[in-house]
Short mmCIF file of C-alpha atoms and ligand atoms in Angstrom, two decimals:
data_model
loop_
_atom_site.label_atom_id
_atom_site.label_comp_id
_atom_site.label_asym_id
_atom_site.label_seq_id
_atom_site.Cartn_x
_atom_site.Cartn_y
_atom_site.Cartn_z
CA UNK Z 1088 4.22 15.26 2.91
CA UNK Z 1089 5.37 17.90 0.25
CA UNK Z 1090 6.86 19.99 3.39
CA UNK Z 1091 9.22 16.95 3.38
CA UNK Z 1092 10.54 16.76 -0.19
CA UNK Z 1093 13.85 18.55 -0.25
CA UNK Z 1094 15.40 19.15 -3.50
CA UNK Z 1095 18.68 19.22 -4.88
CA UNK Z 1096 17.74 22.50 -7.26
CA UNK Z 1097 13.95 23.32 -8.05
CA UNK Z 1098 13.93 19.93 -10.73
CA UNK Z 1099 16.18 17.79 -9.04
CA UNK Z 1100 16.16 15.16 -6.58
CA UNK Z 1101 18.72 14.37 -4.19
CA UNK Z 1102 18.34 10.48 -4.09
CA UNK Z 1103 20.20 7.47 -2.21
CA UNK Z 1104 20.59 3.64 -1.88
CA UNK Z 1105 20.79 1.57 0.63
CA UNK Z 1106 21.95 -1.70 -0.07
CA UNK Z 1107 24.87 -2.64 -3.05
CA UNK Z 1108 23.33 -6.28 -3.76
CA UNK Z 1109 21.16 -7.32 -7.07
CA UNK Z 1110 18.32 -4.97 -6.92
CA UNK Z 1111 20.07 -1.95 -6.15
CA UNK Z 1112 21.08 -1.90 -9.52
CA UNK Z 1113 17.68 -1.15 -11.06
CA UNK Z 1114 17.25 1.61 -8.22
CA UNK Z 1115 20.60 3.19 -9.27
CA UNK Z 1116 19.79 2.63 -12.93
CA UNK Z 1117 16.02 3.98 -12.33
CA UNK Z 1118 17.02 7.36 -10.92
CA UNK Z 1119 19.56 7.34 -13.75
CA UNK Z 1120 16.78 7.21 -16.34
CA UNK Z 1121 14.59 9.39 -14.84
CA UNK Z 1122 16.96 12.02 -15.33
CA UNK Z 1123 16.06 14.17 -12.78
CA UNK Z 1124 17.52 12.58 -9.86
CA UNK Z 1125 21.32 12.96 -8.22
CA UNK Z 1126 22.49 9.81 -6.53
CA UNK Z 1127 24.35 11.51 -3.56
CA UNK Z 1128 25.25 8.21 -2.10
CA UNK Z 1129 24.78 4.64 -1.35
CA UNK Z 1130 25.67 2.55 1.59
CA UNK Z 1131 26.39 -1.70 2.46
CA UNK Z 1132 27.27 -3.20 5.81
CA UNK Z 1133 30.02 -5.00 3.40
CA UNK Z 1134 32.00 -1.82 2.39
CA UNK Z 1135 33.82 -3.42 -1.03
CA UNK Z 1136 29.49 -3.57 -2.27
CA UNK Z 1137 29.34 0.30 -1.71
CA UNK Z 1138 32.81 1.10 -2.92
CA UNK Z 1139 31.66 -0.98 -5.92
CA UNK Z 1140 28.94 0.82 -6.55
CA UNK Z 1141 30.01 4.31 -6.02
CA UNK Z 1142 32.42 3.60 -8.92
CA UNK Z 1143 29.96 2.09 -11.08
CA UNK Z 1144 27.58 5.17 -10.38
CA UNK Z 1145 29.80 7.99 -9.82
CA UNK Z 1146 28.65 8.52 -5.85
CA UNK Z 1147 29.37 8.44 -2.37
CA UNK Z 1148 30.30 5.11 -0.46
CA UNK Z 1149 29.19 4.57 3.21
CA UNK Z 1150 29.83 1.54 5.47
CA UNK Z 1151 25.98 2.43 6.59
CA UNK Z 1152 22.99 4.21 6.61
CA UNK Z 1153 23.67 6.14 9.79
CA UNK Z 1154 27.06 7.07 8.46
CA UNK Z 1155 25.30 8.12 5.16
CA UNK Z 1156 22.45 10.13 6.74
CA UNK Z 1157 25.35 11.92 8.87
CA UNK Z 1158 27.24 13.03 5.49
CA UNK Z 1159 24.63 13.70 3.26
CA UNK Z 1160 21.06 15.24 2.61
CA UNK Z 1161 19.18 13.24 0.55
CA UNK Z 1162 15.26 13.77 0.33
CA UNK Z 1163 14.87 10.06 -0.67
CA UNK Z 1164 16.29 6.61 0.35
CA UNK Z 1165 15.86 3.50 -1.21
CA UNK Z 1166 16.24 0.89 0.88
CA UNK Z 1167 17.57 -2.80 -0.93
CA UNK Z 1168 18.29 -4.90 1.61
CA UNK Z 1169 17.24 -8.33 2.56
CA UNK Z 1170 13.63 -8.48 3.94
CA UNK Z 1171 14.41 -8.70 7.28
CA UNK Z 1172 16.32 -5.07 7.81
CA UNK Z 1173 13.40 -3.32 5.84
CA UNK Z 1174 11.72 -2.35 9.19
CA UNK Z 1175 14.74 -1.04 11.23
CA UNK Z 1176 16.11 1.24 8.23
CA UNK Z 1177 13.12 2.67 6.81
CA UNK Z 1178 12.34 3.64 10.28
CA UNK Z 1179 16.04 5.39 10.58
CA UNK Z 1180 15.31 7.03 7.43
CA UNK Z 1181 12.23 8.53 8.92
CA UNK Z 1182 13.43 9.28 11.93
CA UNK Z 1183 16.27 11.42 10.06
CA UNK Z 1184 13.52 13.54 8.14
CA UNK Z 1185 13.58 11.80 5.08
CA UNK Z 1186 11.18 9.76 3.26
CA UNK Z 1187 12.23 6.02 2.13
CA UNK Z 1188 11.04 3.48 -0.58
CA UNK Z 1189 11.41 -0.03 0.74
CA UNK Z 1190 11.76 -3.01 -1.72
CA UNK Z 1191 9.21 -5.84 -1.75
CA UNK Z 1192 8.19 -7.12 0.48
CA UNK Z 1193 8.05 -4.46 2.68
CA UNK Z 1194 7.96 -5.96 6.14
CA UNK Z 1195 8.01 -9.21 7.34
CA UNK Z 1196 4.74 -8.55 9.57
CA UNK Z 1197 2.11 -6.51 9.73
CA UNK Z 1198 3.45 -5.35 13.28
CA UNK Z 1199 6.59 -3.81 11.46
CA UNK Z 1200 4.47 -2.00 9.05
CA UNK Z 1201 2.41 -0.59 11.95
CA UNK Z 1202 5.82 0.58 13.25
CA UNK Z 1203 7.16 2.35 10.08
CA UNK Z 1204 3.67 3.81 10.01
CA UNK Z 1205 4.06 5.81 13.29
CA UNK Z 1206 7.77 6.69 12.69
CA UNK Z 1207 5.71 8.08 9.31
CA UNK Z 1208 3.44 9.88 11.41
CA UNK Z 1209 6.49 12.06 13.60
CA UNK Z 1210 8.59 12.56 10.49
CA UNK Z 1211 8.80 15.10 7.62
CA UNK Z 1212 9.08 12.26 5.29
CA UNK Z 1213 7.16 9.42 3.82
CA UNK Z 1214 6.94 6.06 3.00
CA UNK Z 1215 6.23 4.08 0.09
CA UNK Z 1216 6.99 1.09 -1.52
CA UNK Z 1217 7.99 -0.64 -4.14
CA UNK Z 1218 5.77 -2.32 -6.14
CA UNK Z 1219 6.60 -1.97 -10.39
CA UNK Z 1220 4.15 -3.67 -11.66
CA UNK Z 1221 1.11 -1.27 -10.61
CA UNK Z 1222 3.37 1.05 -12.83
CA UNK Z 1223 4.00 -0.08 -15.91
CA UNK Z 1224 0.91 1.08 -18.79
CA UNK Z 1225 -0.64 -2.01 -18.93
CA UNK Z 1226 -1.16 -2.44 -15.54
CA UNK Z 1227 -2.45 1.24 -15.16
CA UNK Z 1228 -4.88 0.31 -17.99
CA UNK Z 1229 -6.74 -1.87 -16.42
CA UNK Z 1230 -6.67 -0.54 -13.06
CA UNK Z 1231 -8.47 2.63 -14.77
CA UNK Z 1232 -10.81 0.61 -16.83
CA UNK Z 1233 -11.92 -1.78 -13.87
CA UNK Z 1234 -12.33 0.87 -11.57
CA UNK Z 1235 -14.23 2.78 -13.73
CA UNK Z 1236 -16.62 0.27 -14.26
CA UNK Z 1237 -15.61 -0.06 -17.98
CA UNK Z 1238 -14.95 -3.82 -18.16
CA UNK Z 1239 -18.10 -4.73 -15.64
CA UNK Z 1240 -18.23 -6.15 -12.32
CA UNK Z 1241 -15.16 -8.60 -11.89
CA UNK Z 1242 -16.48 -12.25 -11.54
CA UNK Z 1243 -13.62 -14.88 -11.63
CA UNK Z 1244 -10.01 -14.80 -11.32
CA UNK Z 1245 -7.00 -17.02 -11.32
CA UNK Z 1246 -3.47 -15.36 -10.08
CA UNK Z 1247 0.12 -17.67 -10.70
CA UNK Z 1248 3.35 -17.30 -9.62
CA UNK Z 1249 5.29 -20.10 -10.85
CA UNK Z 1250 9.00 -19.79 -10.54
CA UNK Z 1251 11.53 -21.99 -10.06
CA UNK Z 1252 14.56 -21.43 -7.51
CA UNK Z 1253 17.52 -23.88 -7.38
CA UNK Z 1254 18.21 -25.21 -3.71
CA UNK Z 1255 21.84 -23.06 -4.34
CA UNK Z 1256 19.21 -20.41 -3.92
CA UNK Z 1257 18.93 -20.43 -0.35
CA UNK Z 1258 22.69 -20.30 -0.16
CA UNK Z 1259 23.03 -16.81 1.77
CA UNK Z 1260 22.53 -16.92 5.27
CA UNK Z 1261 19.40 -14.42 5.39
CA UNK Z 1262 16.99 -16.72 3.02
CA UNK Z 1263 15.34 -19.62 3.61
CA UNK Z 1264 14.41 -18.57 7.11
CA UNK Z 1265 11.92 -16.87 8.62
CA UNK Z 1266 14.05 -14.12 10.48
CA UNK Z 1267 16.28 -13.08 7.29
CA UNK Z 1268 13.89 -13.82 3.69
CA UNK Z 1269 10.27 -13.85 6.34
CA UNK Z 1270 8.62 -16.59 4.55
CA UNK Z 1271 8.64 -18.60 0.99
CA UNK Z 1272 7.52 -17.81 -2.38
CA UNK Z 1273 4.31 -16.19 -1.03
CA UNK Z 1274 6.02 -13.73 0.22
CA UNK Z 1275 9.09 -13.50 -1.23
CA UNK Z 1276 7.90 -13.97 -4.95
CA UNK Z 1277 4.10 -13.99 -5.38
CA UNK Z 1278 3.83 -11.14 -3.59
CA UNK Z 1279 4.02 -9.30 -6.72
CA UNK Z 1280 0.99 -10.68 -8.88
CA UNK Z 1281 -0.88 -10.89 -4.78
CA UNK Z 1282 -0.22 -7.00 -5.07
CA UNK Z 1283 -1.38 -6.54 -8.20
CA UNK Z 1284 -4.43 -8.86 -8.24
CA UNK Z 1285 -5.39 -6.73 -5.42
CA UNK Z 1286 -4.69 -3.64 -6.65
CA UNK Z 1287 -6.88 -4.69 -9.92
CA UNK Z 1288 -9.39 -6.14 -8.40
CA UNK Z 1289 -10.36 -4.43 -4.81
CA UNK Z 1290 -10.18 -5.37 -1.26
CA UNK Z 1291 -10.15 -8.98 -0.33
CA UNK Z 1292 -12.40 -10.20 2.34
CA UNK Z 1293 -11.83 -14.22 2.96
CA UNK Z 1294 -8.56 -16.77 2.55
CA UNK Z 1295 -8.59 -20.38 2.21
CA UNK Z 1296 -4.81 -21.74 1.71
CA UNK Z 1297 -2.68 -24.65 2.12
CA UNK Z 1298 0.91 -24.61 1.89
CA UNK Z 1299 3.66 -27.26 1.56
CA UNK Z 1300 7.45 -28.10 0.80
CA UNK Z 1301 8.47 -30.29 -1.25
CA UNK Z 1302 11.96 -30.02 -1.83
CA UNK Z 1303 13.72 -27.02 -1.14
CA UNK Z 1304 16.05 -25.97 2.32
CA UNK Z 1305 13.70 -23.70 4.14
CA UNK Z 1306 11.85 -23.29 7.10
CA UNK Z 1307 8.72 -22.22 5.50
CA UNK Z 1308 6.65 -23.30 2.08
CA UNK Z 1309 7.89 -23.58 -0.71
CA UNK Z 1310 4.56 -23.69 -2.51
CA UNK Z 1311 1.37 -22.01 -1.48
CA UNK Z 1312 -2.10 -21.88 -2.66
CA UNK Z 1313 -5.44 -20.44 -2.15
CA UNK Z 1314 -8.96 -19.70 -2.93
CA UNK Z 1315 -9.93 -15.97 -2.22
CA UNK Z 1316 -13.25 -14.23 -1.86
CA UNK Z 1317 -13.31 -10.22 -2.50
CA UNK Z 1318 -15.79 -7.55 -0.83
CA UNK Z 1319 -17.24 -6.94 -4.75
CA UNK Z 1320 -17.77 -10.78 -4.44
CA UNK Z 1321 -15.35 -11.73 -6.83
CA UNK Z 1322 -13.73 -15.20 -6.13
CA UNK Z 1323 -9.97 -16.19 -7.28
CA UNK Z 1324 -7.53 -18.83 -6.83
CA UNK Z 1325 -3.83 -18.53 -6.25
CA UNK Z 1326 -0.84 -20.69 -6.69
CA UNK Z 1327 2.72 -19.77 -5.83
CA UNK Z 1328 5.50 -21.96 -6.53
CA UNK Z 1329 9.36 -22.14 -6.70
CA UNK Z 1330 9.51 -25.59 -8.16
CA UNK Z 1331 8.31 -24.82 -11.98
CA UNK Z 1332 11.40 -25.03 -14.38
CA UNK Z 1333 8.86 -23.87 -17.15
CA UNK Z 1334 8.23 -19.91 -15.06
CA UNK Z 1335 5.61 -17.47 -15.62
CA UNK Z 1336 3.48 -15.14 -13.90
CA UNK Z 1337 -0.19 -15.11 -14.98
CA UNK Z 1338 -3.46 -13.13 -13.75
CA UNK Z 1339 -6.31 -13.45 -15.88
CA UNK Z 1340 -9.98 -11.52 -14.37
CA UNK Z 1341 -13.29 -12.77 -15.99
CA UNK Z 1342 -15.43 -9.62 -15.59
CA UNK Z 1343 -18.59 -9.23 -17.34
CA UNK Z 1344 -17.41 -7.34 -19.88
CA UNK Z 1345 -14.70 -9.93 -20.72
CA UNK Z 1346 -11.68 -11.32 -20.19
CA UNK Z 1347 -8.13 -9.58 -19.45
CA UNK Z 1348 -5.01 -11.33 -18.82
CA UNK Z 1349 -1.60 -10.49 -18.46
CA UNK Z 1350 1.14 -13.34 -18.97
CA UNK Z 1351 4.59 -12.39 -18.45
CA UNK Z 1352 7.54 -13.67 -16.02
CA UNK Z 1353 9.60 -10.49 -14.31
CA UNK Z 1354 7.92 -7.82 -16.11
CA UNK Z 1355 5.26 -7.05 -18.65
CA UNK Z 1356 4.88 -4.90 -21.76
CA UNK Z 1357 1.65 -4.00 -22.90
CA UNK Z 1358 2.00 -7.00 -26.05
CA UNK Z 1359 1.90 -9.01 -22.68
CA UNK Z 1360 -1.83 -8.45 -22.22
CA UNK Z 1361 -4.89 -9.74 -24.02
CA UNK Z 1362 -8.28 -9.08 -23.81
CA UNK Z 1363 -11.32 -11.02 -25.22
CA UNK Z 1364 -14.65 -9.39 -25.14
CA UNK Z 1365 -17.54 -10.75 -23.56
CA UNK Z 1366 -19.77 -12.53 -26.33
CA UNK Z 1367 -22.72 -11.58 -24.54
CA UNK Z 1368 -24.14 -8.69 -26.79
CA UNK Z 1369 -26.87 -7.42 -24.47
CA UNK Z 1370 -23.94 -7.08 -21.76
CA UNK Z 1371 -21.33 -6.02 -24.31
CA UNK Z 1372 -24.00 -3.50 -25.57
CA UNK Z 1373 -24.73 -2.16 -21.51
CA UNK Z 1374 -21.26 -1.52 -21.04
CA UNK Z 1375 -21.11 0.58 -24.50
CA UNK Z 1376 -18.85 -2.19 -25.89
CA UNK Z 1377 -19.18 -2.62 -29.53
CA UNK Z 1378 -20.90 -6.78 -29.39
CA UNK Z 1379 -19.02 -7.03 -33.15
CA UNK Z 1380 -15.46 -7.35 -31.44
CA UNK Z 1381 -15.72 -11.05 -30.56
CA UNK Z 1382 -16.04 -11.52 -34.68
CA UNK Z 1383 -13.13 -11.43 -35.96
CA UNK Z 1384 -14.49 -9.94 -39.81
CA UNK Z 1385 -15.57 -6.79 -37.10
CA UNK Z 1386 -12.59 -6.36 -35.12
CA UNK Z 1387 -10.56 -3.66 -36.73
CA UNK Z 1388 -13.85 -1.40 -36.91
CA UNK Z 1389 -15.49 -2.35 -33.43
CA UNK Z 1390 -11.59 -1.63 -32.02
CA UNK Z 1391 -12.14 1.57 -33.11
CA UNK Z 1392 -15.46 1.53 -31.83
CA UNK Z 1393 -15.76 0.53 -28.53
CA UNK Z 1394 -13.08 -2.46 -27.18
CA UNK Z 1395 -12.34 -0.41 -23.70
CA UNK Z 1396 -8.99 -2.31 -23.83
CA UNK Z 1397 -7.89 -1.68 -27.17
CA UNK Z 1398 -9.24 2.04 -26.92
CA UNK Z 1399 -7.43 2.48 -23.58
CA UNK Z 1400 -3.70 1.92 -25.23
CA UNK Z 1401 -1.02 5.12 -25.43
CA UNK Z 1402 2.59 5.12 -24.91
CA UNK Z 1403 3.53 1.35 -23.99
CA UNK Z 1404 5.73 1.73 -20.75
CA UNK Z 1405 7.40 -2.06 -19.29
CA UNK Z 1406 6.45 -2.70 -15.24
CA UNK Z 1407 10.12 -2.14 -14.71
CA UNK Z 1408 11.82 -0.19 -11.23
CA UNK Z 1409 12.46 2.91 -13.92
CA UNK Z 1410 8.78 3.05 -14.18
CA UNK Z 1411 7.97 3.20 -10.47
CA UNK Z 1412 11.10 5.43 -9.41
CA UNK Z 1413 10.75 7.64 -12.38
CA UNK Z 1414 6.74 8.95 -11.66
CA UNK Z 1415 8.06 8.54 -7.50
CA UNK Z 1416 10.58 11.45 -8.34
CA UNK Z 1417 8.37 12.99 -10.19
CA UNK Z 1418 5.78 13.33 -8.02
CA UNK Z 1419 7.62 14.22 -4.90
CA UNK Z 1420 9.79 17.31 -7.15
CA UNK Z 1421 6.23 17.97 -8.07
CA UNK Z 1422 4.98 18.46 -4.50
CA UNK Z 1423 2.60 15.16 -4.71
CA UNK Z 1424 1.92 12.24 -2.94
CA UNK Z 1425 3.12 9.25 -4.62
CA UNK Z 1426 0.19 6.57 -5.71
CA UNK Z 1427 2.18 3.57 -4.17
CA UNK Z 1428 2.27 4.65 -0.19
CA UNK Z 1429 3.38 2.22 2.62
CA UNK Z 1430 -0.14 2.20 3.85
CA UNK Z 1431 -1.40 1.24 0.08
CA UNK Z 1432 0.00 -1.60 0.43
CA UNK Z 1433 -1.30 -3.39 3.48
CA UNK Z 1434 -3.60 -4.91 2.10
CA UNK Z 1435 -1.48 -7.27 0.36
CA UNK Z 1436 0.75 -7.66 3.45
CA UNK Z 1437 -2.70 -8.77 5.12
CA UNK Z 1438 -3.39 -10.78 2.22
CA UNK Z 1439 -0.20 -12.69 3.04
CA UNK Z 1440 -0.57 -12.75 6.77
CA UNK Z 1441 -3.83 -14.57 6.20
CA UNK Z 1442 -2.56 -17.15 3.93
CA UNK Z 1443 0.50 -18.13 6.46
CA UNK Z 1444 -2.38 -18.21 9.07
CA UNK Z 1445 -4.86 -20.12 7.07
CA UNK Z 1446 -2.19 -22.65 5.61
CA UNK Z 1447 -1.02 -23.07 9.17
CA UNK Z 1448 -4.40 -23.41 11.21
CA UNK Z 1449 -6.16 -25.11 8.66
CA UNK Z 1450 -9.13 -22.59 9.46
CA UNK Z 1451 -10.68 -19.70 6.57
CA UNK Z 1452 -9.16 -16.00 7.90
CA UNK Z 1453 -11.39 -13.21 6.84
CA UNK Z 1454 -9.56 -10.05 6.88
CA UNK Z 1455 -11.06 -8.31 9.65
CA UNK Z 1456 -9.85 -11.38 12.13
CA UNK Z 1457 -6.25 -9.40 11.75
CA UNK Z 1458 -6.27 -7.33 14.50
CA UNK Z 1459 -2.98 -6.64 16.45
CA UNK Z 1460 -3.18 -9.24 18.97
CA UNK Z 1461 -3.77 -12.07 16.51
CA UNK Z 1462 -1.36 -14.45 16.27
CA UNK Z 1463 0.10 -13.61 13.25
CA UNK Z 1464 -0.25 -9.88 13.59
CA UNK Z 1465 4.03 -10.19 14.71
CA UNK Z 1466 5.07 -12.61 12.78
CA UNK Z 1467 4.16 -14.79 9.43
CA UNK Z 1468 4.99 -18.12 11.28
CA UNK Z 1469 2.00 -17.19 13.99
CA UNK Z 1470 4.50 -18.37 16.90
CA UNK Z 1471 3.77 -21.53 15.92
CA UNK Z 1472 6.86 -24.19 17.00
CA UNK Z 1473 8.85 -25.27 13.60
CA UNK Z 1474 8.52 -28.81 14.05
CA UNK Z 1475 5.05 -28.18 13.77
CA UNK Z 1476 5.18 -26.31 10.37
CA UNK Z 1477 7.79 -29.09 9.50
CA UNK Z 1478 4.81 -31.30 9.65
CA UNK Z 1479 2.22 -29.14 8.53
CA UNK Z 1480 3.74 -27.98 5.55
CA UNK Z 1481 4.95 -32.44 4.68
CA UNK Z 1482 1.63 -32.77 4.24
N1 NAD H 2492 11.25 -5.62 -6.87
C1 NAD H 2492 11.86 -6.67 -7.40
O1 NAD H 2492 11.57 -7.09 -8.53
C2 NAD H 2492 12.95 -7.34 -6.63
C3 NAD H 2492 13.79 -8.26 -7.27
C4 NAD H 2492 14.83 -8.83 -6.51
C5 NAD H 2492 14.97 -8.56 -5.16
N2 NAD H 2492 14.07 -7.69 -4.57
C6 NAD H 2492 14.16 -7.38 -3.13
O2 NAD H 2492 15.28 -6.53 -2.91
C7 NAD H 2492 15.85 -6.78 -1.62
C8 NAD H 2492 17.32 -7.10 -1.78
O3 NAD H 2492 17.45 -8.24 -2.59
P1 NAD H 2492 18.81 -8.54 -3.40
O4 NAD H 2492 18.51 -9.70 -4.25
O5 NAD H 2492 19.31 -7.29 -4.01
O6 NAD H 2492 19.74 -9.01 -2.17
P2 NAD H 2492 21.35 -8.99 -2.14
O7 NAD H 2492 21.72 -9.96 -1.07
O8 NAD H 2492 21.89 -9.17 -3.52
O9 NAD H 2492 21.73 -7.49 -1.68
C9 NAD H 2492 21.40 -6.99 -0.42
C10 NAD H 2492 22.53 -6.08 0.04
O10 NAD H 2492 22.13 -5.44 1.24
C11 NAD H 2492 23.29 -5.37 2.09
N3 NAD H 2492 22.82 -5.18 3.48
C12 NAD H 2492 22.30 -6.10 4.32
N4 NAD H 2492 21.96 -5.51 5.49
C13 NAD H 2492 22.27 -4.20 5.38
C14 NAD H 2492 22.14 -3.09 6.24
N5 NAD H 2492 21.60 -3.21 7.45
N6 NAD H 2492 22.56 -1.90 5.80
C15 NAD H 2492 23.12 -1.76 4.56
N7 NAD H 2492 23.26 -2.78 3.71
C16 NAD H 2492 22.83 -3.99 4.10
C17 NAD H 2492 24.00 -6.68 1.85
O11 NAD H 2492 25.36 -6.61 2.25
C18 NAD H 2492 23.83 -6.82 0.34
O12 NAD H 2492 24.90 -6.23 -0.39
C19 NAD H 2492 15.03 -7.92 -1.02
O13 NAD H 2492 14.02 -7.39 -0.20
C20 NAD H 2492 14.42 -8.59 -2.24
O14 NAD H 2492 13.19 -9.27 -1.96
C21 NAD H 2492 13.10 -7.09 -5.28
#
């Protein structure tokens, strides 16, 4: 890929953004803070968005992304449109040369990612995806201490999305079906704790799930949940919800060498995580944990001695889009990959291909069953007829 990154001088990177909506903001405002990034322009099917923007940023308005790769050279696109355009436009993008970050979710089926991934393939660019909260410190934290081995073998863990969205919501055309928005708050909304459970905890291997709706104006769920097996034989459960007035996003992991949990709603900061040390002192003792840290008389000595979370904390850095798009330019003005590929994250777009099929089948869906002529390997709904998920999902 490094063949591909083109830069505006030898530490600057020309950037641009696709879509003048919400989210673009925190792209715009992300390659603002990294400081090393020019925003060379930024496109909207609804011209007034881009004009908008390109006052607010100090760019380049286009009426498209065609009309923007045709006036401009960027190395980079962001793309920040709904769901359902993520396919066709990172794929332009590629096809032009240049390598594209694609908001969550990514696709709306694994088929489209399959797609971007051979446009990837004949292009000088790359893809990758957006996914913050692998980025912030605390998340990196215990990514590095569970990999490692630090914290033990993961045992139990419980992952919650519970958010609430108004019915006013679903007001714009493109949400609340399954052509525009792709599917409810598993998809839409869960998908980021799904991506990091998975990226904390290793590859899943079997899904369980039921979905329903209860009350709000789409043609999908508007709550899902799950139990979930992993290949290091960890087990979790998973609820995702748009109904909860009181929100929060919550995974805790039980491994043996305690418990970690972060507790936050749209982004954490490392006074968001906790971590209670097994009580276990042969086990604490094995994994060169100091056994005094569950007393609290002991903690501010065994902290220093041996909690792996406690030992693990530097600079505190928020799961925010600056933290994602600020280590993205710098690795690709650097001449490296960046951590958070489009391929890294099929797994969680398998993840929630599996749920949609087991929710709608009724049947378990091990991950292997998703080859590309299952059902759902097009599309989250599996082909099956609405008035059937109508029913389904009243259940
Ligand atoms: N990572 C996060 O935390 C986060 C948070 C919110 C939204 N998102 C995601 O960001 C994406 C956009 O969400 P939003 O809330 O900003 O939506 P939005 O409706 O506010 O903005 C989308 C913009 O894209 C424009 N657009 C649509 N099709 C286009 C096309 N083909 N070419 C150019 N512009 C086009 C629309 O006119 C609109 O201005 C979605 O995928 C959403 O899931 C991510």
């Amino acid at each position: 890929m490094t063949d591909a990154v083109k830069r505006s001088s030898d530490d600057r990177l020309k950037v641009a953004i696709v879509g003048c909506g919400g989210i673009g903001n925190s792209h715009a405002r992300g390659y603002a803070a990294s400081g090393r990034a020019d925003l060379v322009g930024v496109a909207d099917i609804v011209r007034e968005r881009a004009d908008g923007y390109a006052e607010k940023y100090d760019t380049t308005a286009y009426g498209s992304v065609t009309d923007l790769l045709a006036a401009q050279d960027p190395a980079l696109v962001s793309i920040a449109t709904p769901p359902g355009t993520h396919a066709e436009l990172a794929i332009e993008v590629l096809a032009a040369g240049k390598s594209v970050i694609v908001e969550k979710p990514p696709v709306l089926s694994l088929a489209e990612l399959d797609k971007i991934a051979e446009a990837e393939q004949a292009s000088a660019g790359s893809a990758y995806g957006i996914f913050q909260h692998r980025h912030g410190s605390g998340g990196r934290r215990a990514h590095q201490l569970l990999q490692s081995g630090a914290l033990g073998a993961p045992l139990v863990a419980v992952c919650e999305t519970l958010w609430f969205r108004p019915r006013s919501y679903f007001d714009p055309d493109w949400r609340g079906t399954w052509v525009g928005e792709g599917g409810g708050p598993t998809l839409g909304h869960g998908i980021h704790q799904i991506d990091l459970l998975l990226h904390l905890l290793g590859q899943w291997k079997t899904i369980n799930a039921s979905a329903v709706r209860r009350d709000r104006p789409v043609q999908f769920e508007d709550i899902s949940m799950a139990m979930v097996t992993f290949e290091n034989r960890a087990v979790a459960t998973m609820i995702n919800s748009l109904l909860s007035p009181q929100e929060l996003s919550r995974i805790r992991i039980d491994s043996e060498g305690g418990t970690l949990e972060v507790n936050h709603l749209y982004g954490y900061s490392d006074a968001d995580w906790t971590f209670h040390p097994t009580p276990d002192e042969a086990v604490a003792a094995r994994l060169g944990q100091d056994p005094g840290t569950v007393n609290p008389e002991n903690a501010a000595r065994s902290q220093q001695a041996g909690d792996a979370w406690a030992a693990s904390a530097a600079e505190d850095v928020p799961s925010n889009h600056s933290a994602q798009l600020g280590r993205l330019v710098d690795d690709l003005l650097a001449g490296r990959d960046h951590e958070t590929t489009l391929a890294s994250t099929r797994p969680t777009m398998e993840f929630i291909t599996a749920l949609y099929a087991s929710a709608l089948t009724g049947q378990a869906v091990d991950r292997a069953d998703l080859v590309p002529d299952h059902p759902f390997y097009t599309a989250l709904h599996g082909g099956v007829e609405q008035s059937r998920i109508d029913s389904t999902f009243a259940i």
